[in-house]
mmCIF file with all atom_site columns, C-alpha atoms in Angstrom:
data_model
loop_
_atom_site.group_PDB
_atom_site.id
_atom_site.type_symbol
_atom_site.label_atom_id
_atom_site.label_alt_id
_atom_site.label_comp_id
_atom_site.label_asym_id
_atom_site.label_entity_id
_atom_site.label_seq_id
_atom_site.pdbx_PDB_ins_code
_atom_site.Cartn_x
_atom_site.Cartn_y
_atom_site.Cartn_z
_atom_site.occupancy
_atom_site.B_iso_or_equiv
_atom_site.pdbx_formal_charge
_atom_site.auth_seq_id
_atom_site.auth_comp_id
_atom_site.auth_asym_id
_atom_site.auth_atom_id
_atom_site.pdbx_PDB_model_num
ATOM 1   C CA . UNK A 1 1   ? 0.454   -0.014 -0.202  1.00 0.00 ? 1   UNK A CA 1
ATOM 2   C CA . UNK A 1 2   ? 0.819   3.387  -1.188  1.00 0.00 ? 2   UNK A CA 1
ATOM 3   C CA . UNK A 1 3   ? 1.943   5.487  2.439   1.00 0.00 ? 3   UNK A CA 1
ATOM 4   C CA . UNK A 1 4   ? -0.234  8.133  2.614   1.00 0.00 ? 4   UNK A CA 1
ATOM 5   C CA . UNK A 1 5   ? 0.434   11.827 1.294   1.00 0.00 ? 5   UNK A CA 1
ATOM 6   C CA . UNK A 1 6   ? 1.530   14.498 3.274   1.00 0.00 ? 6   UNK A CA 1
ATOM 7   C CA . UNK A 1 7   ? -0.701  17.407 3.537   1.00 0.00 ? 7   UNK A CA 1
ATOM 8   C CA . UNK A 1 8   ? 2.021   20.151 2.393   1.00 0.00 ? 8   UNK A CA 1
ATOM 9   C CA . UNK A 1 9   ? 2.298   20.525 -1.909  1.00 0.00 ? 9   UNK A CA 1
ATOM 10  C CA . UNK A 1 10  ? 3.903   23.089 -4.131  1.00 0.00 ? 10  UNK A CA 1
ATOM 11  C CA . UNK A 1 11  ? 2.122   25.033 -7.305  1.00 0.00 ? 11  UNK A CA 1
ATOM 12  C CA . UNK A 1 12  ? 3.949   25.887 -9.791  1.00 0.00 ? 12  UNK A CA 1
ATOM 13  C CA . UNK A 1 13  ? 3.092   28.088 -12.836 1.00 0.00 ? 13  UNK A CA 1
ATOM 14  C CA . UNK A 1 14  ? 5.531   27.287 -15.499 1.00 0.00 ? 14  UNK A CA 1
ATOM 15  C CA . UNK A 1 15  ? 5.876   30.417 -17.964 1.00 0.00 ? 15  UNK A CA 1
ATOM 16  C CA . UNK A 1 16  ? 7.630   31.901 -21.199 1.00 0.00 ? 16  UNK A CA 1
ATOM 17  C CA . UNK A 1 17  ? 9.569   35.256 -21.536 1.00 0.00 ? 17  UNK A CA 1
ATOM 18  C CA . UNK A 1 18  ? 6.136   35.986 -23.212 1.00 0.00 ? 18  UNK A CA 1
ATOM 19  C CA . UNK A 1 19  ? 4.087   34.939 -19.703 1.00 0.00 ? 19  UNK A CA 1
ATOM 20  C CA . UNK A 1 20  ? 2.134   31.789 -21.938 1.00 0.00 ? 20  UNK A CA 1
ATOM 21  C CA . UNK A 1 21  ? 1.658   29.893 -19.325 1.00 0.00 ? 21  UNK A CA 1
ATOM 22  C CA . UNK A 1 22  ? 1.648   26.179 -19.497 1.00 0.00 ? 22  UNK A CA 1
ATOM 23  C CA . UNK A 1 23  ? -1.422  24.461 -18.654 1.00 0.00 ? 23  UNK A CA 1
ATOM 24  C CA . UNK A 1 24  ? -1.501  20.211 -18.449 1.00 0.00 ? 24  UNK A CA 1
ATOM 25  C CA . UNK A 1 25  ? -5.106  17.915 -18.205 1.00 0.00 ? 25  UNK A CA 1
ATOM 26  C CA . UNK A 1 26  ? -5.355  15.324 -15.429 1.00 0.00 ? 26  UNK A CA 1
ATOM 27  C CA . UNK A 1 27  ? -5.485  12.355 -16.274 1.00 0.00 ? 27  UNK A CA 1
ATOM 28  C CA . UNK A 1 28  ? -8.088  11.307 -13.649 1.00 0.00 ? 28  UNK A CA 1
ATOM 29  C CA . UNK A 1 29  ? -10.350 13.764 -14.447 1.00 0.00 ? 29  UNK A CA 1
ATOM 30  C CA . UNK A 1 30  ? -11.323 15.242 -17.395 1.00 0.00 ? 30  UNK A CA 1
ATOM 31  C CA . UNK A 1 31  ? -11.612 18.942 -18.320 1.00 0.00 ? 31  UNK A CA 1
ATOM 32  C CA . UNK A 1 32  ? -9.213  19.513 -15.124 1.00 0.00 ? 32  UNK A CA 1
ATOM 33  C CA . UNK A 1 33  ? -6.549  21.363 -16.286 1.00 0.00 ? 33  UNK A CA 1
ATOM 34  C CA . UNK A 1 34  ? -4.345  23.160 -13.614 1.00 0.00 ? 34  UNK A CA 1
ATOM 35  C CA . UNK A 1 35  ? -0.865  24.229 -13.180 1.00 0.00 ? 35  UNK A CA 1
ATOM 36  C CA . UNK A 1 36  ? 2.690   20.990 -11.992 1.00 0.00 ? 36  UNK A CA 1
ATOM 37  C CA . UNK A 1 37  ? 1.466   20.332 -8.831  1.00 0.00 ? 37  UNK A CA 1
ATOM 38  C CA . UNK A 1 38  ? 2.541   17.840 -5.714  1.00 0.00 ? 38  UNK A CA 1
ATOM 39  C CA . UNK A 1 39  ? 3.350   16.994 -2.345  1.00 0.00 ? 39  UNK A CA 1
ATOM 40  C CA . UNK A 1 40  ? 6.236   16.407 -0.426  1.00 0.00 ? 40  UNK A CA 1
ATOM 41  C CA . UNK A 1 41  ? 7.525   13.361 -1.291  1.00 0.00 ? 41  UNK A CA 1
ATOM 42  C CA . UNK A 1 42  ? 8.730   13.675 2.919   1.00 0.00 ? 42  UNK A CA 1
ATOM 43  C CA . UNK A 1 43  ? 8.536   16.033 5.844   1.00 0.00 ? 43  UNK A CA 1
ATOM 44  C CA . UNK A 1 44  ? 11.995  17.724 5.820   1.00 0.00 ? 44  UNK A CA 1
ATOM 45  C CA . UNK A 1 45  ? 11.925  18.173 1.586   1.00 0.00 ? 45  UNK A CA 1
ATOM 46  C CA . UNK A 1 46  ? 12.599  21.435 0.687   1.00 0.00 ? 46  UNK A CA 1
ATOM 47  C CA . UNK A 1 47  ? 9.815   23.159 -0.933  1.00 0.00 ? 47  UNK A CA 1
ATOM 48  C CA . UNK A 1 48  ? 12.342  24.612 -3.678  1.00 0.00 ? 48  UNK A CA 1
ATOM 49  C CA . UNK A 1 49  ? 13.051  20.511 -4.310  1.00 0.00 ? 49  UNK A CA 1
ATOM 50  C CA . UNK A 1 50  ? 9.257   19.181 -4.631  1.00 0.00 ? 50  UNK A CA 1
ATOM 51  C CA . UNK A 1 51  ? 8.996   22.010 -7.233  1.00 0.00 ? 51  UNK A CA 1
ATOM 52  C CA . UNK A 1 52  ? 12.228  21.061 -9.093  1.00 0.00 ? 52  UNK A CA 1
ATOM 53  C CA . UNK A 1 53  ? 11.251  17.301 -8.582  1.00 0.00 ? 53  UNK A CA 1
ATOM 54  C CA . UNK A 1 54  ? 7.556   17.931 -9.774  1.00 0.00 ? 54  UNK A CA 1
ATOM 55  C CA . UNK A 1 55  ? 8.303   19.826 -12.952 1.00 0.00 ? 55  UNK A CA 1
ATOM 56  C CA . UNK A 1 56  ? 10.702  17.250 -14.286 1.00 0.00 ? 56  UNK A CA 1
ATOM 57  C CA . UNK A 1 57  ? 8.148   14.546 -13.133 1.00 0.00 ? 57  UNK A CA 1
ATOM 58  C CA . UNK A 1 58  ? 4.682   15.780 -14.866 1.00 0.00 ? 58  UNK A CA 1
ATOM 59  C CA . UNK A 1 59  ? 6.447   17.398 -17.349 1.00 0.00 ? 59  UNK A CA 1
ATOM 60  C CA . UNK A 1 60  ? 9.898   16.359 -18.122 1.00 0.00 ? 60  UNK A CA 1
ATOM 61  C CA . UNK A 1 61  ? 11.746  19.865 -17.659 1.00 0.00 ? 61  UNK A CA 1
ATOM 62  C CA . UNK A 1 62  ? 14.523  19.427 -15.608 1.00 0.00 ? 62  UNK A CA 1
ATOM 63  C CA . UNK A 1 63  ? 15.409  22.412 -13.331 1.00 0.00 ? 63  UNK A CA 1
ATOM 64  C CA . UNK A 1 64  ? 19.087  21.970 -13.288 1.00 0.00 ? 64  UNK A CA 1
ATOM 65  C CA . UNK A 1 65  ? 21.842  24.173 -13.062 1.00 0.00 ? 65  UNK A CA 1
ATOM 66  C CA . UNK A 1 66  ? 24.025  24.134 -16.861 1.00 0.00 ? 66  UNK A CA 1
ATOM 67  C CA . UNK A 1 67  ? 20.513  22.893 -18.503 1.00 0.00 ? 67  UNK A CA 1
ATOM 68  C CA . UNK A 1 68  ? 18.466  25.468 -20.541 1.00 0.00 ? 68  UNK A CA 1
ATOM 69  C CA . UNK A 1 69  ? 16.188  26.097 -17.346 1.00 0.00 ? 69  UNK A CA 1
ATOM 70  C CA . UNK A 1 70  ? 19.141  26.835 -14.304 1.00 0.00 ? 70  UNK A CA 1
ATOM 71  C CA . UNK A 1 71  ? 17.815  26.882 -11.046 1.00 0.00 ? 71  UNK A CA 1
ATOM 72  C CA . UNK A 1 72  ? 17.777  30.438 -10.653 1.00 0.00 ? 72  UNK A CA 1
ATOM 73  C CA . UNK A 1 73  ? 14.862  30.077 -12.992 1.00 0.00 ? 73  UNK A CA 1
ATOM 74  C CA . UNK A 1 74  ? 12.640  28.785 -10.229 1.00 0.00 ? 74  UNK A CA 1
ATOM 75  C CA . UNK A 1 75  ? 10.980  31.271 -7.816  1.00 0.00 ? 75  UNK A CA 1
ATOM 76  C CA . UNK A 1 76  ? 9.778   30.545 -4.744  1.00 0.00 ? 76  UNK A CA 1
ATOM 77  C CA . UNK A 1 77  ? 6.913   33.190 -4.645  1.00 0.00 ? 77  UNK A CA 1
ATOM 78  C CA . UNK A 1 78  ? 6.774   33.215 -0.784  1.00 0.00 ? 78  UNK A CA 1
ATOM 79  C CA . UNK A 1 79  ? 2.404   32.701 -0.835  1.00 0.00 ? 79  UNK A CA 1
ATOM 80  C CA . UNK A 1 80  ? 1.069   29.793 0.375   1.00 0.00 ? 80  UNK A CA 1
ATOM 81  C CA . UNK A 1 81  ? -2.938  29.042 0.684   1.00 0.00 ? 81  UNK A CA 1
ATOM 82  C CA . UNK A 1 82  ? -4.952  26.697 2.902   1.00 0.00 ? 82  UNK A CA 1
ATOM 83  C CA . UNK A 1 83  ? -7.298  24.482 1.004   1.00 0.00 ? 83  UNK A CA 1
ATOM 84  C CA . UNK A 1 84  ? -9.743  21.694 1.401   1.00 0.00 ? 84  UNK A CA 1
ATOM 85  C CA . UNK A 1 85  ? -8.908  18.729 -0.027  1.00 0.00 ? 85  UNK A CA 1
ATOM 86  C CA . UNK A 1 86  ? -11.337 17.682 -3.067  1.00 0.00 ? 86  UNK A CA 1
ATOM 87  C CA . UNK A 1 87  ? -13.374 14.741 -1.537  1.00 0.00 ? 87  UNK A CA 1
ATOM 88  C CA . UNK A 1 88  ? -12.609 12.655 -4.531  1.00 0.00 ? 88  UNK A CA 1
ATOM 89  C CA . UNK A 1 89  ? -8.689  12.683 -3.532  1.00 0.00 ? 89  UNK A CA 1
ATOM 90  C CA . UNK A 1 90  ? -9.186  12.611 0.115   1.00 0.00 ? 90  UNK A CA 1
ATOM 91  C CA . UNK A 1 91  ? -7.919  8.658  0.624   1.00 0.00 ? 91  UNK A CA 1
ATOM 92  C CA . UNK A 1 92  ? -5.235  9.314  -0.329  1.00 0.00 ? 92  UNK A CA 1
ATOM 93  C CA . UNK A 1 93  ? -4.407  10.867 2.578   1.00 0.00 ? 93  UNK A CA 1
ATOM 94  C CA . UNK A 1 94  ? -4.367  9.736  6.368   1.00 0.00 ? 94  UNK A CA 1
ATOM 95  C CA . UNK A 1 95  ? -7.549  9.886  7.708   1.00 0.00 ? 95  UNK A CA 1
ATOM 96  C CA . UNK A 1 96  ? -9.108  12.912 9.384   1.00 0.00 ? 96  UNK A CA 1
ATOM 97  C CA . UNK A 1 97  ? -6.905  15.066 7.030   1.00 0.00 ? 97  UNK A CA 1
ATOM 98  C CA . UNK A 1 98  ? -9.023  17.659 5.447   1.00 0.00 ? 98  UNK A CA 1
ATOM 99  C CA . UNK A 1 99  ? -6.705  20.455 4.134   1.00 0.00 ? 99  UNK A CA 1
ATOM 100 C CA . UNK A 1 100 ? -3.532  21.184 2.384   1.00 0.00 ? 100 UNK A CA 1
ATOM 101 C CA . UNK A 1 101 ? -0.955  23.852 2.731   1.00 0.00 ? 101 UNK A CA 1
ATOM 102 C CA . UNK A 1 102 ? -0.085  24.680 -0.772  1.00 0.00 ? 102 UNK A CA 1
ATOM 103 C CA . UNK A 1 103 ? 3.156   27.181 -1.726  1.00 0.00 ? 103 UNK A CA 1
ATOM 104 C CA . UNK A 1 104 ? 3.008   28.783 -4.898  1.00 0.00 ? 104 UNK A CA 1
ATOM 105 C CA . UNK A 1 105 ? 6.136   29.009 -7.370  1.00 0.00 ? 105 UNK A CA 1
ATOM 106 C CA . UNK A 1 106 ? 6.937   30.505 -10.630 1.00 0.00 ? 106 UNK A CA 1
ATOM 107 C CA . UNK A 1 107 ? 9.436   29.101 -13.549 1.00 0.00 ? 107 UNK A CA 1
ATOM 108 C CA . UNK A 1 108 ? 10.590  31.054 -16.320 1.00 0.00 ? 108 UNK A CA 1
ATOM 109 C CA . UNK A 1 109 ? 11.584  28.616 -19.772 1.00 0.00 ? 109 UNK A CA 1
ATOM 110 C CA . UNK A 1 110 ? 12.500  29.765 -23.105 1.00 0.00 ? 110 UNK A CA 1
ATOM 111 C CA . UNK A 1 111 ? 9.993   29.904 -25.520 1.00 0.00 ? 111 UNK A CA 1
ATOM 112 C CA . UNK A 1 112 ? 9.082   26.542 -27.545 1.00 0.00 ? 112 UNK A CA 1
ATOM 113 C CA . UNK A 1 113 ? 10.406  24.702 -24.146 1.00 0.00 ? 113 UNK A CA 1
ATOM 114 C CA . UNK A 1 114 ? 9.578   20.899 -24.904 1.00 0.00 ? 114 UNK A CA 1
ATOM 115 C CA . UNK A 1 115 ? 7.302   18.865 -22.745 1.00 0.00 ? 115 UNK A CA 1
ATOM 116 C CA . UNK A 1 116 ? 7.033   15.344 -21.591 1.00 0.00 ? 116 UNK A CA 1
ATOM 117 C CA . UNK A 1 117 ? 4.096   14.509 -20.129 1.00 0.00 ? 117 UNK A CA 1
ATOM 118 C CA . UNK A 1 118 ? 3.941   11.413 -17.453 1.00 0.00 ? 118 UNK A CA 1
ATOM 119 C CA . UNK A 1 119 ? 1.250   9.249  -18.740 1.00 0.00 ? 119 UNK A CA 1
ATOM 120 C CA . UNK A 1 120 ? -0.498  8.224  -16.013 1.00 0.00 ? 120 UNK A CA 1
ATOM 121 C CA . UNK A 1 121 ? -0.852  11.867 -14.833 1.00 0.00 ? 121 UNK A CA 1
ATOM 122 C CA . UNK A 1 122 ? -1.714  14.390 -17.893 1.00 0.00 ? 122 UNK A CA 1
ATOM 123 C CA . UNK A 1 123 ? -3.272  13.423 -21.137 1.00 0.00 ? 123 UNK A CA 1
ATOM 124 C CA . UNK A 1 124 ? -2.581  16.803 -22.990 1.00 0.00 ? 124 UNK A CA 1
ATOM 125 C CA . UNK A 1 125 ? -0.828  20.596 -21.926 1.00 0.00 ? 125 UNK A CA 1
ATOM 126 C CA . UNK A 1 126 ? -1.011  23.409 -24.388 1.00 0.00 ? 126 UNK A CA 1
ATOM 127 C CA . UNK A 1 127 ? 0.912   27.041 -24.146 1.00 0.00 ? 127 UNK A CA 1
ATOM 128 C CA . UNK A 1 128 ? -1.796  29.886 -23.369 1.00 0.00 ? 128 UNK A CA 1
ATOM 129 C CA . UNK A 1 129 ? -2.085  33.726 -22.929 1.00 0.00 ? 129 UNK A CA 1
ATOM 130 C CA . UNK A 1 130 ? -1.568  34.013 -18.612 1.00 0.00 ? 130 UNK A CA 1
ATOM 131 C CA . UNK A 1 131 ? -5.387  35.680 -19.126 1.00 0.00 ? 131 UNK A CA 1
ATOM 132 C CA . UNK A 1 132 ? -6.569  32.297 -20.681 1.00 0.00 ? 132 UNK A CA 1
ATOM 133 C CA . UNK A 1 133 ? -4.498  29.816 -19.012 1.00 0.00 ? 133 UNK A CA 1
ATOM 134 C CA . UNK A 1 134 ? -6.050  31.632 -15.471 1.00 0.00 ? 134 UNK A CA 1
ATOM 135 C CA . UNK A 1 135 ? -9.291  31.028 -17.066 1.00 0.00 ? 135 UNK A CA 1
ATOM 136 C CA . UNK A 1 136 ? -9.538  27.409 -17.759 1.00 0.00 ? 136 UNK A CA 1
ATOM 137 C CA . UNK A 1 137 ? -7.463  26.268 -14.224 1.00 0.00 ? 137 UNK A CA 1
ATOM 138 C CA . UNK A 1 138 ? -10.287 24.206 -12.558 1.00 0.00 ? 138 UNK A CA 1
ATOM 139 C CA . UNK A 1 139 ? -8.640  25.172 -9.360  1.00 0.00 ? 139 UNK A CA 1
ATOM 140 C CA . UNK A 1 140 ? -10.180 28.938 -8.245  1.00 0.00 ? 140 UNK A CA 1
ATOM 141 C CA . UNK A 1 141 ? -6.954  29.028 -6.551  1.00 0.00 ? 141 UNK A CA 1
ATOM 142 C CA . UNK A 1 142 ? -4.883  27.816 -9.255  1.00 0.00 ? 142 UNK A CA 1
ATOM 143 C CA . UNK A 1 143 ? -6.282  30.310 -11.612 1.00 0.00 ? 143 UNK A CA 1
ATOM 144 C CA . UNK A 1 144 ? -5.626  33.335 -8.819  1.00 0.00 ? 144 UNK A CA 1
ATOM 145 C CA . UNK A 1 145 ? -1.562  31.931 -9.148  1.00 0.00 ? 145 UNK A CA 1
ATOM 146 C CA . UNK A 1 146 ? -2.164  31.893 -12.820 1.00 0.00 ? 146 UNK A CA 1
ATOM 147 C CA . UNK A 1 147 ? -3.380  35.659 -12.297 1.00 0.00 ? 147 UNK A CA 1
ATOM 148 C CA . UNK A 1 148 ? -0.646  36.458 -9.650  1.00 0.00 ? 148 UNK A CA 1
ATOM 149 C CA . UNK A 1 149 ? 2.189   36.363 -12.808 1.00 0.00 ? 149 UNK A CA 1
ATOM 150 C CA . UNK A 1 150 ? 2.395   39.680 -14.033 1.00 0.00 ? 150 UNK A CA 1
ATOM 151 C CA . UNK A 1 151 ? 2.817   41.861 -11.069 1.00 0.00 ? 151 UNK A CA 1
ATOM 152 C CA . UNK A 1 152 ? 5.467   39.214 -9.626  1.00 0.00 ? 152 UNK A CA 1
ATOM 153 C CA . UNK A 1 153 ? 7.064   39.284 -12.724 1.00 0.00 ? 153 UNK A CA 1
ATOM 154 C CA . UNK A 1 154 ? 7.465   42.517 -13.982 1.00 0.00 ? 154 UNK A CA 1
#
């Protein structure tokens, strides 16, 4: 049996210098478009490591010095929210856990960055102007994060 998820996660808004935002569609929820998200693998995992790991696992984009996307491209927005865990995913958490704390990050990638989805997690992706991306996000808080993008990068 898989261990329960840690109720502390990251949301990473991946964007280009032109402020086009990458959204990915979940495999387990039709029309559920989102930014990269994911929980810590262990309690002491630094959030920046969680963010870089989840970006690679979900999109194939490697955040590392010496690559097209250096570690300096990943920015901790120093913003966190708490939300109620959707009932459809509550079974992934320990009994009684109903809230998750999510930390927001931004990741600026070059235009035309290749995306390789994890097929068990996501079925499609789209690069959209930030306003359109914000409107397509299933989660209201994810839409809020995308709407903050122009303020965060200028």
